[in-house]
Amino acid sequence: MWQSSPPGSIYDYIRVASFSIGPDGQIEQWSRRAAGLFGIAADKAVGMDPVEAFMPADLRTDGHRRIGEILDGKEWTGLVPFRIPGDDPVHGLAEIYVMPSETGSGERAALCIVVDVRALRHIETDLAASQAIFGQSPFGFVLFGMDLTVIRANERFATVFGGRVTDHRGRTVDDYLSRPEADRLTATLKRVLETGSSVTDLQLVGTAPGDTENRNWSMNLYRVHSGSGRPIGIAGLATDVTRRHIAAREAASARRNLALLNEASARIGNSLDLETTARELLDVAVPGFCDLASVDLYQGLLTGDDAPPGRWDSLRQESFGGSAELRRVALASAVSDGLPTTVTAAATDTAAAGTCSGRPALGAVHRFPYDSPCATALRTGRVEDVPSDDRGFVQSALAVPMVAHDAVVGLVQFVRTKGSEPFGERDRALATELAARAAVCIDNARLYRREHERALILQRSLLPPGDPVAAGLDIACRYLPGNTATEVGGDWFDVIELPGHRTALVVGDVMGRGLRAAVAMGELRTAVRTLALLDLEPAEVLSALDEVARGLGTPGGGTSSSSGGSGGGAQWPSRAAHRSREADLSEVYLATCVYAVYDPVTRRCTFANAGHLPPAVVEPGEPATLLDVPPGMPLGVGGEPFEEVEVELKEGALLALYTDGLVESRDHPLDEGLHALRGALVEPDRPLEDVCDHVLTTLDTRHGEDDIALLMARIRGLPVDAVGDWRLPREPRSVGRARELARDQLLAWDLDELVDTTELLVSELVTNALRYGEGEIRLRLLRDRTLVCEVWDAGLVQPRRRRARDTDEGGRGLQLVGLLSVAWGSRRTPRGKTVWFELALPDGEPAAEPTVEQLLSMF
């Protein structure tokens, strides 16, 4: 059977040629391979002397001798240098095998077989290199045939996948890799075979025989060709890069951890709210660090319990049979079935014994079993591994206590689901760091909230409870503190009842924020009430209040300090203690305040201002105006007197006192805010509560930036028939006349039950005015919520209550006034003094008679 030499046979690599020499020693036949080897066509080569044509000149003599021997019938084999004719001759070395032959006529000739020695040397080198690559390479080398089966593999490949080298011949990629990886490699081999494009660093994952751990290989593939250029297979070089992948994963994990910590620093703790801080922690952790996470905080911490958070579990776990109560304040999940959506009854119960798998819903209050990993983590302050739950979707879980300042404030659980990498030591360290950072922020938020709540309680306790009531005034007020993100401030307002049914209206603002400003506000408010009860003029009240404000900013609370010597003086504190207190109290307290006194009888209001915003007044049928009250200097500056302005207000007029939070913000100037306030006071006849709400909703107050205090009063003067006013001459019979006037007025008011008591007390006060006073006497009765009696005279000596001796015939009048009246007192007036007493209006019940002990107390 005839068979042609297939492409890729040995003859494609070994350059073999033939020619024949005739009896005359000339070339008789010239093959095509000879033409290719020597570069001479057959029509030129035939008839040439081979010695003369191809051999160098110095070898030609020996060459002719050899030709002669060959033609004599002698075989010969040897290496013969040859030269290809031409302008640039090529020298080579040929191995020639000469066999004698005969022509058809019986003449001797020769047949020559020529092999290019250079090609043989190249083949030897290529074989040696191929053997070195396959046999000595530290990498796995494999050669796939055209049918994608293994043709040859080296020792390194056999070492990794087991068996001898020859055992791998005929195998396919399915014998080494899993189906997905094998399909991917098969597709790549086909693409390389079809296109001839090499593939580098093809990543493959598989397991070596007898090994359970996945390994990573990097494979380079290229197509192999025969000498004629025909594809004959694919060569693959595989490198084990498992360690490199592990190192890369660790480096990536380290970079991820650093990025998470950096993100945690930027995102956790931006709020002073406990729940918000917990949510910020989970926003960082899910899904960057885990697939599911939750935060539980101690219930006592959330409800403001002052017990140290770290002692909750150690003191209460055994008594509860589990951990102390915790509330789930934050949940986050990157998986659809990772979270409960509603709070069920079971969510508030203790989780399954020995586990932490109760999975309470958001807001649920629960306890962990005493022997569960979560309870252990809370007790010990160490990270605990949590076993998988019954559903089996958890790959790995950590219970991490939230420790701040050596105290545990709660617990965070990090969970990775199936398909994710389990938590390692690096992850445990990162989880601890994340929980610690959040714990510090939560503890700071707890401390801030506690102090903030105390400050708010203090501040609000110093404000009038409910809606104040005053004679001749309808009053409505609003106090809006800054939101929870801002500190408490020093804004305050007050309504103080004064003798004679007069009312003091006060609005003030301590500059600055925080607890110390609120405390200073409380001290100033207390001082205002004390000074108001002395019935001082408004300017005098502010002057005295200025001294108090200056005392708040000096060590010891005084306005000055000096030592008059060591003997018999006060014991001064040490110098170190003095410096410490001076550093603590060296802040200068400044405050603004407007103080107004309203008299419902005359509808006159006297104002004094200490650097505060001007009051606003709206009279019926008129636009709102700002009263021109000299602002004066703020309290605490000192050195400047305060001025008073008296204004008569019309019936039904509206008076508004306020703090700067109502009209000033960083977005618009003060003038715009005052203009807006005047524009908001356009309907003063509406109900006063509605007017307050309208002002607050109309103005762009930017509530939350500052506290807002608003005090509004509608003028309702006492009716003419509710006032009895008489002037009496300075003579003894005026005492009887005063009793008659008082009796008649009370009877006209249908206050018969108060006639006897009023007559007695009026007689006492008028008698004292005649005995100790000066000038004309004035008697005034005022009926409103109570009955007020006032006796005026020009004397400056204030009455003083004293205990009379048994032998004294007088001195018991003021004791009697104090015993029978609800309240009594005296005040200075521009032209003397006023002594007054107050009686409660009858409510249908019989008036209480003085007891024997009360009557005897006057003797």
Coordinates of C-alpha atoms in Angstrom, one line a residue, residues 45 83 157 205 284 291 332 337 354 562 799 834:
A45 CA 23.3 21.1 -11.8
R83 CA 29.7 25.7 -1.0
F157 CA 3.0 17.3 36.7
V205 CA -9.1 26.0 41.1
V284 CA -20.1 50.1 58.3
D291 CA -23.8 39.5 56.0
A332 CA -28.9 45.0 59.4
D337 CA -34.2 35.8 55.1
G354 CA -27.3 27.5 75.4
S562 CA -9.7 91.7 99.7
P799 CA -43.5 99.4 109.3
T834 CA -47.7 101.9 100.8

